[in-house]
Coordinates of C-alpha atoms in Angstrom, one line a residue:
M120 CA 0.0 0.0 0.1
P121 CA 1.9 3.1 -1.2
E122 CA 2.1 5.9 1.3
L123 CA 1.8 9.6 0.7
T124 CA 3.6 11.7 3.1
T125 CA 1.9 14.9 1.8
A126 CA -0.9 15.9 -0.5
P127 CA 0.2 15.3 -4.1
S128 CA 0.7 18.7 -6.1
L129 CA -2.2 19.0 -8.5
G130 CA -0.5 21.3 -11.1
P131 CA 2.0 18.6 -12.2
L132 CA -0.8 16.0 -12.1
Y133 CA -3.0 18.0 -14.4
L134 CA -0.2 18.5 -16.9
K135 CA 0.6 14.7 -16.7
A136 CA -3.1 14.0 -17.4
A137 CA -3.1 16.4 -20.6
V138 CA 0.2 14.6 -21.8
T139 CA -0.8 10.9 -21.3
G140 CA -4.4 11.1 -21.7
P141 CA -4.3 10.3 -25.5
T142 CA -2.3 7.2 -24.7
R143 CA -4.7 5.4 -22.4
R144 CA -6.9 2.9 -24.2
G145 CA -9.0 1.3 -21.4
G146 CA -8.4 -2.0 -19.6
E147 CA -8.7 -3.1 -16.1
L148 CA -8.6 -0.8 -12.9
P149 CA -5.3 -0.9 -10.9
D150 CA -5.3 -2.6 -7.4
T151 CA -3.3 0.5 -5.9
T152 CA -4.5 1.9 -2.6
Y153 CA -2.8 5.1 -1.5
V154 CA -2.7 5.8 2.1
R155 CA -2.0 9.3 3.8
R156 CA -1.6 9.7 7.6
D157 CA -1.4 12.6 10.0
I158 CA -3.7 14.9 8.0
T159 CA -4.6 18.2 9.8
V160 CA -7.0 20.7 8.7
D161 CA -6.0 24.2 7.9
P162 CA -8.7 26.5 9.7
A163 CA -8.2 29.2 7.2
E164 CA -8.7 26.9 4.2
L165 CA -11.7 25.4 5.9
A166 CA -13.2 28.8 6.6
E167 CA -12.8 29.7 3.1
Y168 CA -14.4 26.4 1.9
N169 CA -17.3 27.0 4.1
R170 CA -17.9 30.6 2.8
V171 CA -17.8 29.3 -0.8
C172 CA -20.3 26.4 -0.1
G173 CA -22.5 28.3 2.4
F174 CA -21.5 26.3 5.6
G175 CA -21.4 27.9 9.1
L176 CA -18.2 28.0 11.1
R177 CA -18.3 25.1 13.6
D178 CA -16.0 22.8 15.6
E179 CA -17.1 19.9 13.2
L180 CA -16.2 19.5 9.7
P181 CA -18.8 19.7 7.0
I182 CA -19.7 16.2 5.8
T183 CA -18.4 17.0 2.3
Y184 CA -14.9 18.4 3.7
P185 CA -13.0 15.1 3.7
H186 CA -13.7 14.8 -0.1
I187 CA -11.3 17.9 -0.4
L188 CA -8.6 16.5 1.6
S189 CA -8.6 13.3 -0.4
F190 CA -9.0 14.7 -3.7
P191 CA -5.3 15.2 -4.5
A192 CA -4.6 11.4 -3.8
S193 CA -7.5 10.5 -6.1
V194 CA -6.0 12.5 -8.8
Q195 CA -2.7 10.8 -8.3
L196 CA -4.4 7.4 -8.7
M197 CA -6.2 8.4 -11.7
T198 CA -3.1 9.7 -13.5
D199 CA -0.8 6.7 -12.6
K200 CA 0.6 4.8 -15.4
G201 CA -1.7 1.8 -14.9
F202 CA -4.9 3.7 -14.8
P203 CA -7.1 2.7 -18.1
F204 CA -8.8 6.1 -18.9
P205 CA -7.9 9.7 -19.6
L206 CA -8.7 11.9 -16.5
V207 CA -10.0 14.7 -18.8
G208 CA -13.4 13.5 -20.0
L209 CA -14.3 11.6 -17.0
V210 CA -18.0 12.5 -15.8
H211 CA -18.9 12.5 -12.2
V212 CA -22.3 10.9 -12.1
A213 CA -22.9 10.0 -8.5
N214 CA -21.6 10.3 -5.0
R215 CA -22.2 8.6 -1.7
I216 CA -20.9 9.6 1.7
Q217 CA -21.6 7.7 4.9
Q218 CA -20.4 9.3 8.2
D219 CA -20.6 7.5 11.5
R220 CA -20.0 10.6 13.5
P221 CA -18.9 14.1 12.8
L222 CA -15.3 14.8 12.4
L223 CA -13.8 17.4 14.4
V224 CA -11.5 20.2 13.1
T225 CA -8.8 19.5 15.6
E226 CA -8.6 15.6 14.8
E227 CA -5.8 14.1 13.0
L228 CA -7.0 11.9 10.0
T229 CA -5.9 9.0 7.9
Q230 CA -7.4 8.5 4.5
T231 CA -7.1 5.6 2.0
V232 CA -8.0 6.1 -1.7
R233 CA -8.6 3.2 -4.2
V234 CA -10.6 2.5 -7.5
A235 CA -13.0 -0.4 -7.9
D236 CA -15.8 -2.1 -9.5
L237 CA -15.5 -1.4 -13.3
R238 CA -18.9 -2.0 -14.9
P239 CA -21.2 -1.3 -17.7
H240 CA -23.3 1.9 -17.9
P241 CA -25.7 2.9 -20.5
K242 CA -23.3 5.5 -22.1
G243 CA -20.1 3.5 -21.6
K244 CA -18.3 2.2 -18.5
Q245 CA -18.4 3.4 -14.9
F246 CA -16.1 2.8 -11.8
D247 CA -15.8 4.0 -8.2
V248 CA -13.3 5.9 -6.4
I249 CA -13.5 4.8 -2.7
T250 CA -12.2 6.8 0.2
E251 CA -12.0 5.9 3.9
T252 CA -11.2 8.4 6.5
S253 CA -10.1 7.2 9.9
V254 CA -9.5 8.6 13.4
D255 CA -7.1 6.5 15.7
D256 CA -7.4 3.3 13.3
E257 CA -11.2 3.6 13.3
V258 CA -13.0 4.4 10.0
V259 CA -15.6 7.0 10.6
W260 CA -16.3 8.5 7.1
R261 CA -16.6 6.7 3.7
E262 CA -17.0 8.0 0.2
T263 CA -18.0 6.3 -3.0
S264 CA -17.7 8.7 -6.1
T265 CA -18.7 7.2 -9.3
Y266 CA -17.4 8.4 -12.6
L267 CA -18.3 7.6 -16.2
R268 CA -16.2 7.1 -19.0
V269 CA -18.3 7.8 -22.2
G270 CA -17.9 5.1 -24.8
R271 CA -19.9 2.4 -26.5
R272 CA -23.5 2.7 -25.5
D273 CA -25.0 -0.5 -23.6
E274 CA -28.6 0.0 -23.2
T275 CA -28.8 -3.2 -21.1
A276 CA -26.7 -1.8 -18.4
P277 CA -28.5 -1.1 -15.3
Q278 CA -28.6 2.5 -13.8
Q279 CA -30.0 2.9 -10.3
R280 CA -31.3 6.2 -9.5
R281 CA -32.6 7.8 -6.3
R282 CA -36.3 8.7 -5.8
E283 CA -37.1 11.6 -7.9
V284 CA -38.1 15.0 -6.2
E285 CA -40.7 16.8 -8.4
P286 CA -39.9 20.2 -9.4
G287 CA -42.4 23.1 -8.8
S288 CA -42.4 23.3 -5.0
A289 CA -39.0 25.0 -4.4
S290 CA -37.9 25.6 -1.0
A291 CA -35.5 28.5 -2.3
V292 CA -34.3 30.0 -5.5
W293 CA -30.6 30.5 -5.7
R294 CA -28.7 32.8 -8.0
V295 CA -25.4 30.8 -8.9
P296 CA -22.8 33.4 -9.9
A297 CA -20.5 33.2 -12.9
D298 CA -17.3 32.8 -10.7
I299 CA -18.7 30.0 -8.5
G300 CA -16.6 27.5 -10.4
R301 CA -13.2 29.4 -10.0
E302 CA -14.2 30.0 -6.3
Y303 CA -14.6 26.3 -5.7
A304 CA -11.6 25.5 -7.8
A305 CA -9.6 27.6 -5.5
V306 CA -10.8 25.8 -2.2
S307 CA -11.1 22.3 -3.7
G308 CA -8.1 22.1 -6.1
D309 CA -10.3 20.7 -8.9
R310 CA -9.3 23.1 -11.8
N311 CA -11.1 21.1 -14.6
P312 CA -11.4 23.7 -17.4
I313 CA -15.1 23.1 -17.9
H314 CA -15.8 24.8 -14.5
L315 CA -13.4 28.0 -14.9
H316 CA -14.4 30.0 -17.8
A317 CA -16.9 30.0 -20.8
L318 CA -14.2 29.9 -23.4
T319 CA -12.5 26.6 -21.8
A320 CA -15.8 25.1 -21.3
K321 CA -16.8 25.6 -25.0
A322 CA -13.7 23.6 -26.0
F323 CA -15.3 20.5 -24.1
G324 CA -18.7 21.2 -25.9
F325 CA -20.5 23.3 -23.0
P326 CA -22.1 26.8 -24.0
R327 CA -20.8 28.1 -20.6
A328 CA -18.8 27.1 -17.7
I329 CA -20.6 24.7 -15.4
A330 CA -20.7 24.2 -11.6
H331 CA -18.7 21.6 -9.8
G332 CA -21.1 18.5 -8.7
M333 CA -19.5 18.4 -5.3
W334 CA -19.9 22.2 -4.9
S335 CA -23.9 21.7 -5.7
K336 CA -23.9 18.8 -3.2
A337 CA -22.2 20.8 -0.5
R338 CA -24.5 23.8 -1.1
C339 CA -27.6 21.7 -0.7
L340 CA -26.3 20.0 2.5
A341 CA -25.4 23.6 3.7
A342 CA -28.9 24.4 3.3
L343 CA -30.0 21.6 5.5
E344 CA -27.4 22.4 8.2
G345 CA -28.9 22.2 11.6
R346 CA -31.4 19.5 10.5
L347 CA -28.9 16.7 10.0
P348 CA -28.1 14.0 12.4
G349 CA -24.2 13.3 13.3
A350 CA -24.6 9.8 11.8
L351 CA -25.9 9.7 8.3
T352 CA -25.6 8.6 4.6
V353 CA -25.9 11.2 1.6
D354 CA -26.5 9.8 -1.8
V355 CA -26.6 12.1 -4.7
D356 CA -27.1 11.6 -8.5
F357 CA -25.7 14.3 -10.6
G358 CA -27.9 15.2 -13.8
K359 CA -28.2 18.3 -16.1
P360 CA -25.1 20.4 -15.9
L361 CA -25.7 23.6 -13.9
L362 CA -24.5 26.3 -16.5
L363 CA -23.0 29.6 -14.9
P364 CA -24.4 31.9 -14.2
S365 CA -27.8 30.9 -13.6
K366 CA -30.9 30.5 -11.3
A367 CA -31.6 27.1 -9.5
E368 CA -34.4 25.9 -7.5
F369 CA -33.5 24.1 -4.3
T370 CA -36.2 21.6 -2.8
M371 CA -35.9 19.7 0.3
L372 CA -38.6 17.2 1.6
P373 CA -38.7 15.6 5.0
T374 CA -39.0 11.6 4.9
A375 CA -39.4 9.0 7.4
S376 CA -35.6 8.5 7.6
G377 CA -34.3 11.9 6.9
W378 CA -34.7 14.2 3.8
D379 CA -35.0 14.0 0.1
F380 CA -33.6 17.1 -1.7
A381 CA -33.0 18.3 -5.4
L382 CA -31.6 21.2 -7.3
H383 CA -33.4 21.9 -10.6
S384 CA -33.1 24.1 -13.6
R385 CA -35.8 26.7 -14.0
S386 CA -37.3 24.6 -16.6
G387 CA -37.6 21.7 -14.2
K388 CA -34.7 19.5 -15.3
P389 CA -32.7 18.2 -12.3
H390 CA -29.2 19.1 -11.8
L391 CA -28.9 16.9 -8.7
T392 CA -31.2 14.7 -6.9
G393 CA -30.2 13.3 -3.3
S394 CA -31.3 11.8 -0.2
V395 CA -30.2 11.9 3.5
T396 CA -30.7 8.9 5.7
S397 CA -29.8 8.5 9.4

């Protein structure tokens, strides 16, 4: 199990992804697991993340923040020689986070990151990036991020989706500014060009820059802050890209076990559909 003593530098990794991407022709996922120990949270970086995503300042980490801490290791893994797909072009289609208890800002963390479960998707192939976060050798936070590599269509492939939240009964309407992609990139390190500027997004087929999926998830959970238990699971499916700038309708509905929530375009198409269960 390779050990990372510091967070990998994302700049050189993005350059590597750009150079090596055309040479990646598919194949099996590597069985590498990266581990990084003694991770501490920078209060200033956390405060800026909270500002961008809408969280308040607390002694506990937002449930989405360990994703930020592990992101460089996941990019390292997906730019390694044995990884079969180009990093550029992967589509984040779903994300699941399970938290057994809140993580404290002052705790030292250990994280492991690996990829698994290459399987068919109706639009190509999908796989999971699996992250576990531990405190004193006890795993208390787990994440499964599902990515799609668009390719040969397979209409027989199963695709599970969350229960739909119908549009039309919005709890709030959000004005999402044009620079939110750049602001989230600054706090997350995720500088995919589709999120940064209209010009770079157009090179990848988008009419304007689009918001990060994990910003959308974090922003929805920030709107539910104060209503969530300490132990919970949050599932989301990412849908229609959220173009920047735009207005989006946020809906939250209580359920027997927690909440259903969604982010819709003004035309009613879902950008994100999710659920919280305790």
